[in-house]
PDB file of C-alpha atoms and ligand atoms in Angstrom:
ATOM      1  CA  UNK A 230      -0.004  -0.034   0.078  1.00 44.00           C
ATOM      2  CA  UNK A 231       1.257   3.566  -0.769  1.00 47.00           C
ATOM      3  CA  UNK A 232       1.422   6.371   1.409  1.00 61.00           C
ATOM      4  CA  UNK A 233      -1.551   8.162  -0.459  1.00 59.00           C
ATOM      5  CA  UNK A 234      -3.784   5.075   0.196  1.00 61.00           C
ATOM      6  CA  UNK A 235      -2.615   5.057   3.570  1.00 58.00           C
ATOM      7  CA  UNK A 236      -3.481   8.567   4.215  1.00 60.00           C
ATOM      8  CA  UNK A 237      -6.653   8.246   2.225  1.00 67.00           C
ATOM      9  CA  UNK A 238      -7.513   5.146   4.359  1.00 63.00           C
ATOM     10  CA  UNK A 239      -6.909   7.171   7.686  1.00 64.00           C
ATOM     11  CA  UNK A 240      -9.088  10.273   6.345  1.00 73.00           C
ATOM     12  CA  UNK A 241     -11.840   8.241   5.522  1.00 70.00           C
ATOM     13  CA  UNK A 242     -12.091   6.586   8.847  1.00 69.00           C
ATOM     14  CA  UNK A 243     -11.817  10.137  10.355  1.00 73.00           C
ATOM     15  CA  UNK A 244     -14.832  11.127   7.978  1.00 80.00           C
ATOM     16  CA  UNK A 245     -16.909   8.219   8.722  1.00 79.00           C
ATOM     17  CA  UNK A 246     -16.835   9.316  12.529  1.00 82.00           C
ATOM     18  CA  UNK A 247     -18.630  13.050  11.518  1.00 88.00           C
ATOM     19  CA  UNK A 248     -20.632  11.161   8.648  1.00 92.00           C
ATOM     20  CA  UNK A 249     -21.448   8.170  10.586  1.00 93.00           C
ATOM     21  CA  UNK A 250     -23.601   6.922   7.403  1.00 94.00           C
ATOM     22  CA  UNK A 251     -25.824   9.618   8.023  1.00 96.00           C
ATOM     23  CA  UNK A 252     -27.326   7.309  10.886  1.00 97.00           C
ATOM     24  CA  UNK A 253     -27.484  10.595  12.821  1.00 98.00           C
ATOM     25  CA  UNK A 254     -29.666  12.107  10.506  1.00 98.00           C
ATOM     26  CA  UNK A 255     -31.883   8.807  10.277  1.00 98.00           C
ATOM     27  CA  UNK A 256     -32.694   8.216  14.124  1.00 98.00           C
ATOM     28  CA  UNK A 257     -33.333  12.264  14.214  1.00 98.00           C
ATOM     29  CA  UNK A 258     -35.705  11.981  11.566  1.00 98.00           C
ATOM     30  CA  UNK A 259     -37.581   9.017  13.263  1.00 98.00           C
ATOM     31  CA  UNK A 260     -37.388  10.787  16.498  1.00 98.00           C
ATOM     32  CA  UNK A 261     -38.807  13.774  14.889  1.00 98.00           C
ATOM     33  CA  UNK A 262     -41.927  11.550  13.968  1.00 98.00           C
ATOM     34  CA  UNK A 263     -43.254  11.689  17.899  1.00 97.00           C
ATOM     35  CA  UNK A 264     -46.837  12.896  18.433  1.00 96.00           C
ATOM     36  CA  UNK A 265     -46.788  16.702  19.550  1.00 96.00           C
ATOM     37  CA  UNK A 266     -42.852  16.897  18.678  1.00 98.00           C
ATOM     38  CA  UNK A 267     -39.675  16.565  21.210  1.00 98.00           C
ATOM     39  CA  UNK A 268     -40.242  19.394  23.233  1.00 98.00           C
ATOM     40  CA  UNK A 269     -37.230  20.716  25.051  1.00 98.00           C
ATOM     41  CA  UNK A 270     -34.156  18.419  24.296  1.00 98.00           C
ATOM     42  CA  UNK A 271     -30.729  17.718  26.117  1.00 98.00           C
ATOM     43  CA  UNK A 272     -28.132  16.539  24.579  1.00 98.00           C
ATOM     44  CA  UNK A 273     -25.610  14.920  26.987  1.00 98.00           C
ATOM     45  CA  UNK A 274     -22.045  14.567  25.888  1.00 98.00           C
ATOM     46  CA  UNK A 275     -22.670  16.512  22.897  1.00 98.00           C
ATOM     47  CA  UNK A 276     -19.107  16.723  21.536  1.00 96.00           C
ATOM     48  CA  UNK A 277     -19.252  19.113  18.383  1.00 96.00           C
ATOM     49  CA  UNK A 278     -23.096  19.250  18.784  1.00 98.00           C
ATOM     50  CA  UNK A 279     -23.580  16.759  15.477  1.00 97.00           C
ATOM     51  CA  UNK A 280     -26.715  14.855  16.669  1.00 98.00           C
ATOM     52  CA  UNK A 281     -27.962  17.891  18.577  1.00 98.00           C
ATOM     53  CA  UNK A 282     -27.594  19.651  15.435  1.00 98.00           C
ATOM     54  CA  UNK A 283     -29.413  17.053  13.533  1.00 98.00           C
ATOM     55  CA  UNK A 284     -32.488  16.762  15.862  1.00 98.00           C
ATOM     56  CA  UNK A 285     -32.576  20.640  15.450  1.00 98.00           C
ATOM     57  CA  UNK A 286     -32.405  20.671  11.921  1.00 98.00           C
ATOM     58  CA  UNK A 287     -35.837  18.297  11.760  1.00 98.00           C
ATOM     59  CA  UNK A 288     -37.747  21.208  13.367  1.00 98.00           C
ATOM     60  CA  UNK A 289     -39.342  18.770  15.698  1.00 98.00           C
ATOM     61  CA  UNK A 290     -37.813  20.276  19.107  1.00 98.00           C
ATOM     62  CA  UNK A 291     -38.966  23.605  20.828  1.00 98.00           C
ATOM     63  CA  UNK A 292     -35.104  23.943  22.107  1.00 98.00           C
ATOM     64  CA  UNK A 293     -32.108  21.664  21.940  1.00 98.00           C
ATOM     65  CA  UNK A 294     -29.261  22.280  24.676  1.00 98.00           C
ATOM     66  CA  UNK A 295     -26.258  20.296  23.997  1.00 98.00           C
ATOM     67  CA  UNK A 296     -23.701  20.046  26.913  1.00 98.00           C
ATOM     68  CA  UNK A 297     -20.285  18.640  27.182  1.00 97.00           C
ATOM     69  CA  UNK A 298     -17.325  19.327  29.786  1.00 95.00           C
ATOM     70  CA  UNK A 299     -14.889  19.474  26.852  1.00 93.00           C
ATOM     71  CA  UNK A 300     -14.938  23.519  26.035  1.00 95.00           C
ATOM     72  CA  UNK A 301     -13.073  23.125  22.345  1.00 93.00           C
ATOM     73  CA  UNK A 302     -15.772  20.942  21.552  1.00 94.00           C
ATOM     74  CA  UNK A 303     -18.305  23.284  22.334  1.00 97.00           C
ATOM     75  CA  UNK A 304     -16.341  26.229  20.602  1.00 97.00           C
ATOM     76  CA  UNK A 305     -17.019  23.692  17.839  1.00 96.00           C
ATOM     77  CA  UNK A 306     -20.655  22.952  17.881  1.00 97.00           C
ATOM     78  CA  UNK A 307     -21.567  26.948  18.473  1.00 98.00           C
ATOM     79  CA  UNK A 308     -20.187  27.815  15.425  1.00 97.00           C
ATOM     80  CA  UNK A 309     -21.130  25.034  13.334  1.00 97.00           C
ATOM     81  CA  UNK A 310     -24.873  25.795  14.650  1.00 98.00           C
ATOM     82  CA  UNK A 311     -24.166  29.922  13.527  1.00 98.00           C
ATOM     83  CA  UNK A 312     -22.965  27.802  10.307  1.00 97.00           C
ATOM     84  CA  UNK A 313     -26.181  26.026   9.652  1.00 97.00           C
ATOM     85  CA  UNK A 314     -28.302  28.958  10.562  1.00 97.00           C
ATOM     86  CA  UNK A 315     -29.974  26.623  14.081  1.00 98.00           C
ATOM     87  CA  UNK A 316     -28.258  28.869  16.952  1.00 96.00           C
ATOM     88  CA  UNK A 317     -31.880  30.221  17.627  1.00 97.00           C
ATOM     89  CA  UNK A 318     -32.883  26.485  18.339  1.00 98.00           C
ATOM     90  CA  UNK A 319     -29.700  25.013  20.022  1.00 98.00           C
ATOM     91  CA  UNK A 320     -27.297  26.455  22.725  1.00 98.00           C
ATOM     92  CA  UNK A 321     -24.655  24.783  24.048  1.00 98.00           C
ATOM     93  CA  UNK A 322     -22.732  25.075  27.048  1.00 98.00           C
ATOM     94  CA  UNK A 323     -19.271  23.330  28.460  1.00 98.00           C
ATOM     95  CA  UNK A 324     -20.828  22.063  31.807  1.00 98.00           C
ATOM     96  CA  UNK A 325     -21.774  18.315  33.269  1.00 97.00           C
ATOM     97  CA  UNK A 326     -25.252  17.099  34.358  1.00 97.00           C
ATOM     98  CA  UNK A 327     -25.120  18.234  37.827  1.00 96.00           C
ATOM     99  CA  UNK A 328     -25.079  22.121  36.225  1.00 96.00           C
ATOM    100  CA  UNK A 329     -27.982  21.464  34.700  1.00 96.00           C
ATOM    101  CA  UNK A 330     -31.396  22.224  36.671  1.00 93.00           C
ATOM    102  CA  UNK A 331     -34.119  22.313  34.008  1.00 94.00           C
ATOM    103  CA  UNK A 332     -36.324  19.664  33.360  1.00 97.00           C
ATOM    104  CA  UNK A 333     -36.596  18.194  29.887  1.00 98.00           C
ATOM    105  CA  UNK A 334     -39.062  16.357  27.617  1.00 98.00           C
ATOM    106  CA  UNK A 335     -36.656  14.481  25.415  1.00 98.00           C
ATOM    107  CA  UNK A 336     -32.914  13.324  27.016  1.00 98.00           C
ATOM    108  CA  UNK A 337     -30.160  11.957  24.308  1.00 99.00           C
ATOM    109  CA  UNK A 338     -27.240  10.468  24.648  1.00 98.00           C
ATOM    110  CA  UNK A 339     -25.417   9.678  20.873  1.00 98.00           C
ATOM    111  CA  UNK A 340     -22.311   7.533  20.652  1.00 97.00           C
ATOM    112  CA  UNK A 341     -22.020   9.369  24.407  1.00 98.00           C
ATOM    113  CA  UNK A 342     -22.279   6.422  27.191  1.00 98.00           C
ATOM    114  CA  UNK A 343     -19.170   4.419  26.957  1.00 97.00           C
ATOM    115  CA  UNK A 344     -17.615   7.775  27.566  1.00 95.00           C
ATOM    116  CA  UNK A 345     -19.515   8.931  30.527  1.00 97.00           C
ATOM    117  CA  UNK A 346     -19.101   6.012  31.654  1.00 97.00           C
ATOM    118  CA  UNK A 347     -15.243   6.460  32.223  1.00 93.00           C
ATOM    119  CA  UNK A 348     -16.308   9.198  34.557  1.00 93.00           C
ATOM    120  CA  UNK A 349     -19.478   7.502  36.841  1.00 96.00           C
ATOM    121  CA  UNK A 350     -21.297   4.469  37.212  1.00 98.00           C
ATOM    122  CA  UNK A 351     -24.085   3.574  35.276  1.00 98.00           C
ATOM    123  CA  UNK A 352     -26.546   3.282  38.076  1.00 98.00           C
ATOM    124  CA  UNK A 353     -26.085   6.998  39.303  1.00 98.00           C
ATOM    125  CA  UNK A 354     -26.016   8.167  35.963  1.00 98.00           C
ATOM    126  CA  UNK A 355     -29.436   6.967  34.906  1.00 98.00           C
ATOM    127  CA  UNK A 356     -30.738   8.514  38.371  1.00 98.00           C
ATOM    128  CA  UNK A 357     -29.561  11.759  37.549  1.00 97.00           C
ATOM    129  CA  UNK A 358     -31.120  11.899  34.198  1.00 98.00           C
ATOM    130  CA  UNK A 359     -34.065  10.456  35.273  1.00 98.00           C
ATOM    131  CA  UNK A 360     -34.478  12.831  37.541  1.00 97.00           C
ATOM    132  CA  UNK A 361     -34.063  15.481  34.815  1.00 98.00           C
ATOM    133  CA  UNK A 362     -36.584  14.120  32.752  1.00 98.00           C
ATOM    134  CA  UNK A 363     -40.272  15.114  32.507  1.00 97.00           C
ATOM    135  CA  UNK A 364     -43.015  12.906  33.297  1.00 96.00           C
ATOM    136  CA  UNK A 365     -44.037  11.825  29.843  1.00 96.00           C
ATOM    137  CA  UNK A 366     -40.710  12.731  28.428  1.00 97.00           C
ATOM    138  CA  UNK A 367     -38.160   9.779  26.523  1.00 98.00           C
ATOM    139  CA  UNK A 368     -34.399   8.946  27.030  1.00 98.00           C
ATOM    140  CA  UNK A 369     -32.973   7.668  23.663  1.00 98.00           C
ATOM    141  CA  UNK A 370     -29.497   6.342  23.884  1.00 98.00           C
ATOM    142  CA  UNK A 371     -27.670   5.226  20.760  1.00 98.00           C
ATOM    143  CA  UNK A 372     -24.757   3.458  20.146  1.00 98.00           C
ATOM    144  CA  UNK A 373     -23.071   0.375  19.629  1.00 97.00           C
ATOM    145  CA  UNK A 374     -23.582  -2.308  21.795  1.00 97.00           C
ATOM    146  CA  UNK A 375     -20.756  -5.468  21.981  1.00 96.00           C
ATOM    147  CA  UNK A 376     -22.969  -8.018  21.562  1.00 95.00           C
ATOM    148  CA  UNK A 377     -24.307  -6.716  18.153  1.00 93.00           C
ATOM    149  CA  UNK A 378     -21.084  -7.472  16.252  1.00 95.00           C
ATOM    150  CA  UNK A 379     -21.566  -9.618  13.188  1.00 94.00           C
ATOM    151  CA  UNK A 380     -18.191 -10.815  12.912  1.00 96.00           C
ATOM    152  CA  UNK A 381     -14.597 -10.760  14.139  1.00 97.00           C
ATOM    153  CA  UNK A 382     -13.802  -7.063  12.386  1.00 97.00           C
ATOM    154  CA  UNK A 383     -16.643  -5.694  14.049  1.00 97.00           C
ATOM    155  CA  UNK A 384     -15.675  -7.211  17.421  1.00 97.00           C
ATOM    156  CA  UNK A 385     -12.339  -5.985  16.774  1.00 97.00           C
ATOM    157  CA  UNK A 386     -13.805  -2.480  16.422  1.00 97.00           C
ATOM    158  CA  UNK A 387     -15.793  -3.245  20.223  1.00 97.00           C
ATOM    159  CA  UNK A 388     -12.400  -4.463  21.525  1.00 97.00           C
ATOM    160  CA  UNK A 389     -10.029  -1.076  20.440  1.00 97.00           C
ATOM    161  CA  UNK A 390     -13.010   1.038  21.903  1.00 96.00           C
ATOM    162  CA  UNK A 391     -12.453  -0.877  25.323  1.00 96.00           C
ATOM    163  CA  UNK A 392      -9.050  -1.460  25.025  1.00 95.00           C
ATOM    164  CA  UNK A 393      -8.443   2.434  25.252  1.00 94.00           C
ATOM    165  CA  UNK A 394     -10.604   2.483  28.385  1.00 93.00           C
ATOM    166  CA  UNK A 395     -14.312   3.545  26.814  1.00 95.00           C
ATOM    167  CA  UNK A 396     -16.960   1.614  29.173  1.00 97.00           C
ATOM    168  CA  UNK A 397     -19.239  -0.644  26.467  1.00 97.00           C
ATOM    169  CA  UNK A 398     -22.547  -1.858  28.751  1.00 98.00           C
ATOM    170  CA  UNK A 399     -24.056  -4.992  26.779  1.00 97.00           C
ATOM    171  CA  UNK A 400     -28.039  -3.724  25.985  1.00 97.00           C
ATOM    172  CA  UNK A 401     -28.920  -6.043  28.773  1.00 97.00           C
ATOM    173  CA  UNK A 402     -26.749  -4.039  31.123  1.00 97.00           C
ATOM    174  CA  UNK A 403     -28.140  -0.717  30.002  1.00 98.00           C
ATOM    175  CA  UNK A 404     -32.014  -2.086  29.879  1.00 98.00           C
ATOM    176  CA  UNK A 405     -31.163  -3.649  33.157  1.00 98.00           C
ATOM    177  CA  UNK A 406     -29.934  -0.298  34.727  1.00 98.00           C
ATOM    178  CA  UNK A 407     -32.773   1.795  33.094  1.00 98.00           C
ATOM    179  CA  UNK A 408     -35.091  -0.877  34.935  1.00 98.00           C
ATOM    180  CA  UNK A 409     -33.721   0.157  38.258  1.00 98.00           C
ATOM    181  CA  UNK A 410     -33.773   3.779  37.401  1.00 98.00           C
ATOM    182  CA  UNK A 411     -37.692   3.325  36.734  1.00 98.00           C
ATOM    183  CA  UNK A 412     -37.706   3.682  33.283  1.00 98.00           C
ATOM    184  CA  UNK A 413     -38.075   0.881  30.268  1.00 98.00           C
ATOM    185  CA  UNK A 414     -37.183   0.482  26.676  1.00 98.00           C
ATOM    186  CA  UNK A 415     -40.447   1.250  24.255  1.00 98.00           C
ATOM    187  CA  UNK A 416     -38.381   1.175  21.245  1.00 97.00           C
ATOM    188  CA  UNK A 417     -35.336  -0.362  19.673  1.00 97.00           C
ATOM    189  CA  UNK A 418     -33.716   0.402  16.307  1.00 97.00           C
ATOM    190  CA  UNK A 419     -30.477  -0.690  14.632  1.00 96.00           C
ATOM    191  CA  UNK A 420     -28.797   1.129  12.018  1.00 96.00           C
ATOM    192  CA  UNK A 421     -25.897  -0.362   9.545  1.00 95.00           C
ATOM    193  CA  UNK A 422     -23.303   2.824   9.421  1.00 96.00           C
ATOM    194  CA  UNK A 423     -21.860   1.629   6.385  1.00 94.00           C
ATOM    195  CA  UNK A 424     -18.075   1.486   7.759  1.00 93.00           C
ATOM    196  CA  UNK A 425     -15.271   0.413   5.990  1.00 92.00           C
ATOM    197  CA  UNK A 426     -12.781  -1.719   7.316  1.00 95.00           C
ATOM    198  CA  UNK A 427      -9.219  -0.247   8.301  1.00 94.00           C
ATOM    199  CA  UNK A 428      -6.066  -1.765   8.728  1.00 95.00           C
ATOM    200  CA  UNK A 429      -3.638  -2.026  11.380  1.00 94.00           C
ATOM    201  CA  UNK A 430      -2.120   1.465  10.871  1.00 92.00           C
ATOM    202  CA  UNK A 431      -5.385   3.394  11.210  1.00 92.00           C
ATOM    203  CA  UNK A 432      -5.868   1.042  14.420  1.00 95.00           C
ATOM    204  CA  UNK A 433      -2.756   2.079  15.651  1.00 93.00           C
ATOM    205  CA  UNK A 434      -3.559   5.529  15.224  1.00 92.00           C
ATOM    206  CA  UNK A 435      -6.879   5.168  16.741  1.00 93.00           C
ATOM    207  CA  UNK A 436      -5.392   4.216  19.905  1.00 95.00           C
ATOM    208  CA  UNK A 437      -2.802   7.171  19.824  1.00 94.00           C
ATOM    209  CA  UNK A 438      -5.418   9.563  19.402  1.00 92.00           C
ATOM    210  CA  UNK A 439      -7.985   8.603  21.830  1.00 92.00           C
ATOM    211  CA  UNK A 440      -5.067   8.334  24.535  1.00 93.00           C
ATOM    212  CA  UNK A 441      -3.825  11.802  23.656  1.00 92.00           C
ATOM    213  CA  UNK A 442      -7.732  13.102  23.553  1.00 88.00           C
ATOM    214  CA  UNK A 443      -8.430  11.172  26.958  1.00 88.00           C
ATOM    215  CA  UNK A 444      -4.870  12.410  28.665  1.00 90.00           C
ATOM    216  CA  UNK A 445      -6.234  16.296  27.571  1.00 87.00           C
ATOM    217  CA  UNK A 446      -9.260  15.600  29.728  1.00 83.00           C
ATOM    218  CA  UNK A 447      -7.106  14.711  32.488  1.00 85.00           C
ATOM    219  CA  UNK A 448      -6.923  10.772  32.114  1.00 86.00           C
ATOM    220  CA  UNK A 449      -3.127   8.920  33.040  1.00 88.00           C
ATOM    221  CA  UNK A 450      -0.923   7.972  29.897  1.00 91.00           C
ATOM    222  CA  UNK A 451      -1.867   4.418  28.917  1.00 92.00           C
ATOM    223  CA  UNK A 452       0.366   1.635  27.505  1.00 94.00           C
ATOM    224  CA  UNK A 453      -0.603   1.909  23.637  1.00 94.00           C
ATOM    225  CA  UNK A 454       2.317  -0.246  22.735  1.00 94.00           C
ATOM    226  CA  UNK A 455       1.072  -2.982  25.727  1.00 96.00           C
ATOM    227  CA  UNK A 456      -2.240  -2.293  24.685  1.00 96.00           C
ATOM    228  CA  UNK A 457      -1.450  -3.205  21.120  1.00 95.00           C
ATOM    229  CA  UNK A 458       0.676  -6.531  21.848  1.00 95.00           C
ATOM    230  CA  UNK A 459      -2.466  -7.373  23.694  1.00 96.00           C
ATOM    231  CA  UNK A 460      -4.932  -7.199  20.903  1.00 96.00           C
ATOM    232  CA  UNK A 461      -2.682  -9.329  19.232  1.00 95.00           C
ATOM    233  CA  UNK A 462      -4.876 -12.478  19.123  1.00 96.00           C
ATOM    234  CA  UNK A 463      -8.034 -10.532  18.222  1.00 96.00           C
ATOM    235  CA  UNK A 464      -5.960  -8.733  15.280  1.00 96.00           C
ATOM    236  CA  UNK A 465      -4.907 -11.891  13.844  1.00 96.00           C
ATOM    237  CA  UNK A 466      -8.352 -13.486  13.979  1.00 96.00           C
ATOM    238  CA  UNK A 467      -9.793 -10.556  12.099  1.00 98.00           C
ATOM    239  CA  UNK A 468      -7.117 -10.417   9.541  1.00 98.00           C
ATOM    240  CA  UNK A 469      -5.914  -7.658  10.278  1.00 97.00           C
ATOM    241  CA  UNK A 470      -9.136  -5.391   9.561  1.00 97.00           C
ATOM    242  CA  UNK A 471     -11.595  -3.570  12.048  1.00 97.00           C
ATOM    243  CA  UNK A 472     -14.791  -2.243  11.305  1.00 96.00           C
ATOM    244  CA  UNK A 473     -15.445   0.994  14.059  1.00 94.00           C
ATOM    245  CA  UNK A 474     -18.993   2.426  14.587  1.00 94.00           C
ATOM    246  CA  UNK A 475     -20.439  -0.001  12.017  1.00 96.00           C
ATOM    247  CA  UNK A 476     -23.508  -0.509  13.797  1.00 96.00           C
ATOM    248  CA  UNK A 477     -25.923   2.005  15.758  1.00 97.00           C
ATOM    249  CA  UNK A 478     -28.638   0.801  18.092  1.00 98.00           C
ATOM    250  CA  UNK A 479     -31.371   3.103  19.485  1.00 98.00           C
ATOM    251  CA  UNK A 480     -33.201   2.841  22.535  1.00 98.00           C
ATOM    252  CA  UNK A 481     -36.074   4.955  23.542  1.00 98.00           C
ATOM    253  CA  UNK A 482     -36.942   4.792  27.219  1.00 98.00           C
ATOM    254  CA  UNK A 483     -40.215   6.265  28.980  1.00 98.00           C
ATOM    255  CA  UNK A 484     -41.107   5.899  33.229  1.00 97.00           C
ATOM    256  CA  UNK A 485     -42.633   2.747  33.783  1.00 94.00           C
TER     257      UNK A 485
HETATM  258  C1  SAM B 294     -18.520  10.091  20.908  1.00 66.66           C
HETATM  259  S1  SAM B 294     -18.300  12.010  21.733  1.00 66.66           S
HETATM  260  C2  SAM B 294     -19.801  12.901  21.306  1.00 66.66           C
HETATM  261  C3  SAM B 294     -20.513  12.540  20.259  1.00 66.66           C
HETATM  262  C4  SAM B 294     -21.836  13.255  19.635  1.00 66.66           C
HETATM  263  N1  SAM B 294     -22.876  12.763  20.505  1.00 66.66           N
HETATM  264  C5  SAM B 294     -22.174  12.967  18.421  1.00 66.66           C
HETATM  265  O1  SAM B 294     -23.163  12.723  18.153  1.00 66.66           O
HETATM  266  O2  SAM B 294     -20.990  12.856  17.914  1.00 66.66           O
HETATM  267  C6  SAM B 294     -18.576  11.573  23.652  1.00 66.66           C
HETATM  268  C7  SAM B 294     -18.577  13.311  24.246  1.00 66.66           C
HETATM  269  O3  SAM B 294     -18.960  12.630  25.759  1.00 66.66           O
HETATM  270  C8  SAM B 294     -18.179  13.552  26.301  1.00 66.66           C
HETATM  271  N2  SAM B 294     -18.309  13.626  27.972  1.00 66.66           N
HETATM  272  C9  SAM B 294     -17.646  12.774  28.694  1.00 66.66           C
HETATM  273  N3  SAM B 294     -18.012  12.732  30.146  1.00 66.66           N
HETATM  274  C10 SAM B 294     -19.086  13.409  29.891  1.00 66.66           C
HETATM  275  C11 SAM B 294     -20.038  13.930  31.134  1.00 66.66           C
HETATM  276  N4  SAM B 294     -19.642  13.562  32.778  1.00 66.66           N
HETATM  277  N5  SAM B 294     -20.839  14.936  30.751  1.00 66.66           N
HETATM  278  C12 SAM B 294     -21.303  15.001  29.781  1.00 66.66           C
HETATM  279  N6  SAM B 294     -20.015  14.573  28.503  1.00 66.66           N
HETATM  280  C13 SAM B 294     -19.004  13.883  28.732  1.00 66.66           C
HETATM  281  C14 SAM B 294     -17.070  13.966  25.456  1.00 66.66           C
HETATM  282  O4  SAM B 294     -16.361  15.253  26.389  1.00 66.66           O
HETATM  283  C15 SAM B 294     -17.186  13.725  24.446  1.00 66.66           C
HETATM  284  O5  SAM B 294     -17.170  14.880  23.386  1.00 66.66           O
END
């Protein structure tokens, strides 16, 4: 493989995260069909606001409030909102949930749960989320669940995330924790993102990038080369190819 091809494969992987095969827009369009609309929406772990903005663009939300502790992401989210002329509906703040006192009709966690669970256990997280949900409100959790891996390349995608510190509960774990918080899953959909497989070079880049990202947020440096060695058998089993974020499962939960 020549350098240009390697570069374009790495760029395709980064672009995949941004585009996600249009799944953010597809999930937002399905949510937008909720009778009576989505009301006041809170997007937790909003990052650069990609899902929050997809929801706002449907016109089904009264307001969308995106929160993320990472100031840099919030600056970008505000910039993109302005560019897409959605700033009248969308607001972004660099805060965590404990600083939010309003109630919301819709709370969303898009690809955010494994990151949040690095710093908080699932039960206290869901308890504080449920406390911010209006009585007839809905909680939307979208992301990959490890038991949905269709083959060794998708399983390796999950193994890479787990190896670098993301906490990946199974769908059954999430449903059980929602139940303990007084919520039950009323809808479930699964979307294929069309992720292209990546090779060892892009996997190593992913580990290094995620390690820098976690360190920038105060985590201790990980032993990336040790992690890479431990992943050896899984890499061999997947013939050196991984599919990251290949499938997004969306759960909608409401009060029991
Ligand atoms: C994968 S990213 C964002 C995905 C984003 N929702 C999207 O659609 O592109 C997960 C985000 O969770 C954020 N995060 C981590 N811990 C958090 C917390 N306690 N509260 C809110 N956000 C948190 C991280 O800063 C990160 O930006």
